[in-house]
Amino acid sequence: PFADPAIGEFITELNSHASAFLFGRRTFDIFRGFWPDQTDPDDPIATAINSRPKYVVSSTLSPAEASWRGAHPDTAQLLSGDVAAAVQKLKGEPGDELQIWGSSQLLHTLMQHDLIDRFRLVTYPLILGSGRRLFNHGIQPATMRPVDLTVTDLGIILGSYEPAGPVRYGEM
């Protein structure tokens, strides 16, 4: 019930800034199971995801297992070991944005090392109860400054936020 053209426009705009994509293992498996089969050249989302460099963070994949059908080169680059240092190096390379999709465990690691410049979140007016959480317990409390917020006709919030430092506690 929440199919909204504004989400496609939001994702298309997002991907237009991506120079490369960074995934955790689970998200990489999900994406590579779907996106390589999306070959319509008029699909800007598929074109961006399939044509740009991909990096996967995993301690269990081998370089040979980090493949992405139809991609040139045919493999995604595997990052392991000191992930924060590897991502810091990638952020220093020329280009616009290194984007992370999903990948909550990877996100937590990068947040601990202040390697997130902007959060872009799609929030649906829906409560499901249990399931995976993007910001799980154990995350250092932090504040975010809204950069751009849009509410679609269906009540979906398309938000861009920048880290704004630690939480200041007080009374209200």
Short mmCIF file of C-alpha atoms in Angstrom, two decimals:
data_model
loop_
_atom_site.label_atom_id
_atom_site.label_comp_id
_atom_site.label_asym_id
_atom_site.label_seq_id
_atom_site.Cartn_x
_atom_site.Cartn_y
_atom_site.Cartn_z
CA PRO A 1 0.00 0.00 0.00
CA PHE A 2 3.01 2.34 0.13
CA ALA A 3 4.10 2.25 -3.52
CA ASP A 4 4.88 5.90 -4.10
CA PRO A 5 6.57 7.33 -7.23
CA ALA A 6 8.39 9.80 -4.95
CA ILE A 7 10.48 6.93 -3.57
CA GLY A 8 11.71 5.99 -7.05
CA GLU A 9 12.59 9.63 -7.69
CA PHE A 10 14.40 9.82 -4.32
CA ILE A 11 16.42 6.64 -5.04
CA THR A 12 17.21 7.77 -8.60
CA GLU A 13 18.49 11.11 -7.30
CA LEU A 14 20.51 9.32 -4.61
CA ASN A 15 22.13 6.95 -7.08
CA SER A 16 23.03 9.80 -9.41
CA HIS A 17 25.59 10.86 -6.77
CA ALA A 18 27.04 7.40 -6.13
CA SER A 19 30.56 6.84 -7.38
CA ALA A 20 30.63 3.41 -5.72
CA PHE A 21 28.56 1.21 -3.43
CA LEU A 22 29.62 -0.37 -0.16
CA PHE A 23 27.74 -3.40 1.19
CA GLY A 24 27.85 -5.74 4.13
CA ARG A 25 27.70 -9.45 3.31
CA ARG A 26 23.93 -9.94 3.70
CA THR A 27 22.97 -6.85 1.69
CA PHE A 28 25.51 -7.78 -0.99
CA ASP A 29 23.91 -11.24 -1.30
CA ILE A 30 20.44 -9.71 -1.59
CA PHE A 31 21.49 -7.11 -4.17
CA ARG A 32 23.52 -9.50 -6.33
CA GLY A 33 20.59 -11.92 -6.33
CA PHE A 34 18.35 -9.30 -7.95
CA TRP A 35 20.10 -6.35 -9.63
CA PRO A 36 22.28 -8.15 -12.22
CA ASP A 37 19.04 -9.39 -13.83
CA GLN A 38 17.70 -5.83 -14.17
CA THR A 39 19.15 -4.92 -17.55
CA ASP A 40 16.79 -2.24 -18.89
CA PRO A 41 19.11 0.62 -19.95
CA ASP A 42 16.27 3.07 -19.20
CA ASP A 43 16.18 2.00 -15.54
CA PRO A 44 18.45 4.55 -13.83
CA ILE A 45 18.54 2.64 -10.54
CA ALA A 46 19.62 -0.65 -12.12
CA THR A 47 22.09 1.12 -14.39
CA ALA A 48 23.75 2.86 -11.43
CA ILE A 49 23.92 -0.24 -9.25
CA ASN A 50 25.16 -2.52 -12.01
CA SER A 51 27.69 -0.17 -13.60
CA ARG A 52 29.50 1.37 -10.64
CA PRO A 53 32.19 -0.20 -8.45
CA LYS A 54 31.00 -2.33 -5.57
CA TYR A 55 32.81 -3.16 -2.35
CA VAL A 56 31.69 -5.87 0.04
CA VAL A 57 32.82 -6.17 3.65
CA SER A 58 32.98 -9.79 4.74
CA SER A 59 35.12 -12.08 6.83
CA THR A 60 33.53 -15.17 5.28
CA LEU A 61 33.50 -14.50 1.50
CA SER A 62 36.53 -15.31 -0.59
CA PRO A 63 37.53 -12.91 -3.38
CA ALA A 64 36.25 -15.47 -5.90
CA GLU A 65 32.84 -15.49 -4.17
CA ALA A 66 32.50 -11.70 -4.40
CA SER A 67 31.21 -11.81 -7.96
CA TRP A 68 28.55 -9.65 -9.57
CA ARG A 69 27.24 -11.09 -12.82
CA GLY A 70 27.48 -8.78 -15.81
CA ALA A 71 29.58 -6.20 -14.00
CA HIS A 72 32.76 -4.85 -15.48
CA PRO A 73 34.94 -5.89 -13.80
CA ASP A 74 32.98 -9.05 -12.99
CA THR A 75 33.80 -8.97 -9.30
CA ALA A 76 33.15 -6.64 -6.44
CA GLN A 77 36.19 -5.82 -4.39
CA LEU A 78 36.31 -7.63 -1.07
CA LEU A 79 37.22 -5.60 2.01
CA SER A 80 38.32 -7.40 5.15
CA GLY A 81 40.63 -6.75 8.07
CA ASP A 82 40.70 -3.11 9.17
CA VAL A 83 37.42 -2.06 7.55
CA ALA A 84 37.51 1.47 8.95
CA ALA A 85 40.93 2.12 7.40
CA ALA A 86 39.82 0.62 4.07
CA VAL A 87 36.69 2.78 3.99
CA GLN A 88 38.67 5.88 4.99
CA LYS A 89 40.95 5.20 2.02
CA LEU A 90 37.95 4.75 -0.33
CA LYS A 91 36.45 8.02 0.90
CA GLY A 92 39.69 9.77 -0.09
CA GLU A 93 39.45 8.61 -3.70
CA PRO A 94 38.08 10.94 -6.40
CA GLY A 95 34.36 10.86 -6.99
CA ASP A 96 31.12 12.01 -5.46
CA GLU A 97 29.72 9.56 -2.89
CA LEU A 98 30.53 6.14 -1.50
CA GLN A 99 27.06 4.88 -0.61
CA ILE A 100 26.08 2.18 1.87
CA TRP A 101 22.75 0.44 1.39
CA GLY A 102 21.27 -1.45 4.35
CA SER A 103 24.19 -3.23 6.00
CA SER A 104 23.41 -2.33 9.61
CA GLN A 105 26.45 -4.08 11.13
CA LEU A 106 28.75 -2.26 8.71
CA LEU A 107 26.93 1.00 9.44
CA HIS A 108 27.56 0.52 13.18
CA THR A 109 31.28 0.01 12.58
CA LEU A 110 31.51 3.10 10.39
CA MET A 111 29.55 5.19 12.90
CA GLN A 112 32.01 4.21 15.65
CA HIS A 113 34.81 5.66 13.50
CA ASP A 114 32.92 8.82 12.40
CA LEU A 115 32.94 7.70 8.77
CA ILE A 116 29.30 8.53 7.97
CA ASP A 117 28.82 11.95 6.36
CA ARG A 118 25.09 11.75 5.66
CA PHE A 119 22.18 9.45 6.47
CA ARG A 120 19.36 9.12 3.97
CA LEU A 121 16.40 7.38 5.48
CA VAL A 122 13.01 6.34 4.14
CA THR A 123 10.52 6.12 7.01
CA TYR A 124 7.12 4.54 6.42
CA PRO A 125 4.06 5.30 8.58
CA LEU A 126 3.89 1.70 9.72
CA ILE A 127 4.74 -0.28 12.84
CA LEU A 128 5.57 -3.93 12.25
CA GLY A 129 6.88 -4.95 15.67
CA SER A 130 9.83 -7.31 15.53
CA GLY A 131 12.53 -7.53 12.91
CA ARG A 132 15.93 -6.12 12.11
CA ARG A 133 16.69 -2.65 13.35
CA LEU A 134 19.03 -0.22 11.62
CA PHE A 135 20.08 1.38 14.90
CA ASN A 136 20.30 -1.47 17.40
CA HIS A 137 21.21 -1.38 21.07
CA GLY A 138 24.90 -0.81 21.55
CA ILE A 139 24.94 2.15 19.16
CA GLN A 140 26.51 5.25 20.67
CA PRO A 141 23.74 7.86 21.09
CA ALA A 142 24.16 10.71 18.63
CA THR A 143 22.21 13.58 17.18
CA MET A 144 21.45 14.23 13.53
CA ARG A 145 20.73 17.53 11.81
CA PRO A 146 18.03 17.41 9.15
CA VAL A 147 19.33 18.56 5.76
CA ASP A 148 16.29 17.80 3.63
CA LEU A 149 12.92 16.34 4.58
CA THR A 150 10.04 15.48 2.28
CA VAL A 151 6.74 13.88 3.22
CA THR A 152 5.06 12.06 0.34
CA ASP A 153 1.31 11.98 -0.26
CA LEU A 154 1.24 8.57 1.48
CA GLY A 155 3.02 9.92 4.57
CA ILE A 156 6.43 8.43 3.82
CA ILE A 157 9.28 10.59 5.11
CA LEU A 158 12.27 10.91 2.78
CA GLY A 159 14.95 12.35 5.02
CA SER A 160 18.56 13.37 4.68
CA TYR A 161 20.48 13.99 7.90
CA GLU A 162 24.04 14.84 8.86
CA PRO A 163 25.70 13.76 12.09
CA ALA A 164 25.54 16.61 14.60
CA GLY A 165 27.59 15.26 17.49
CA PRO A 166 26.87 13.56 20.77
CA VAL A 167 23.57 13.81 22.59
CA ARG A 168 23.43 16.58 25.18
CA TYR A 169 21.31 15.54 28.11
CA GLY A 170 19.26 17.90 30.22
CA GLU A 171 15.83 18.44 31.64
CA MET A 172 12.72 19.62 29.90
#
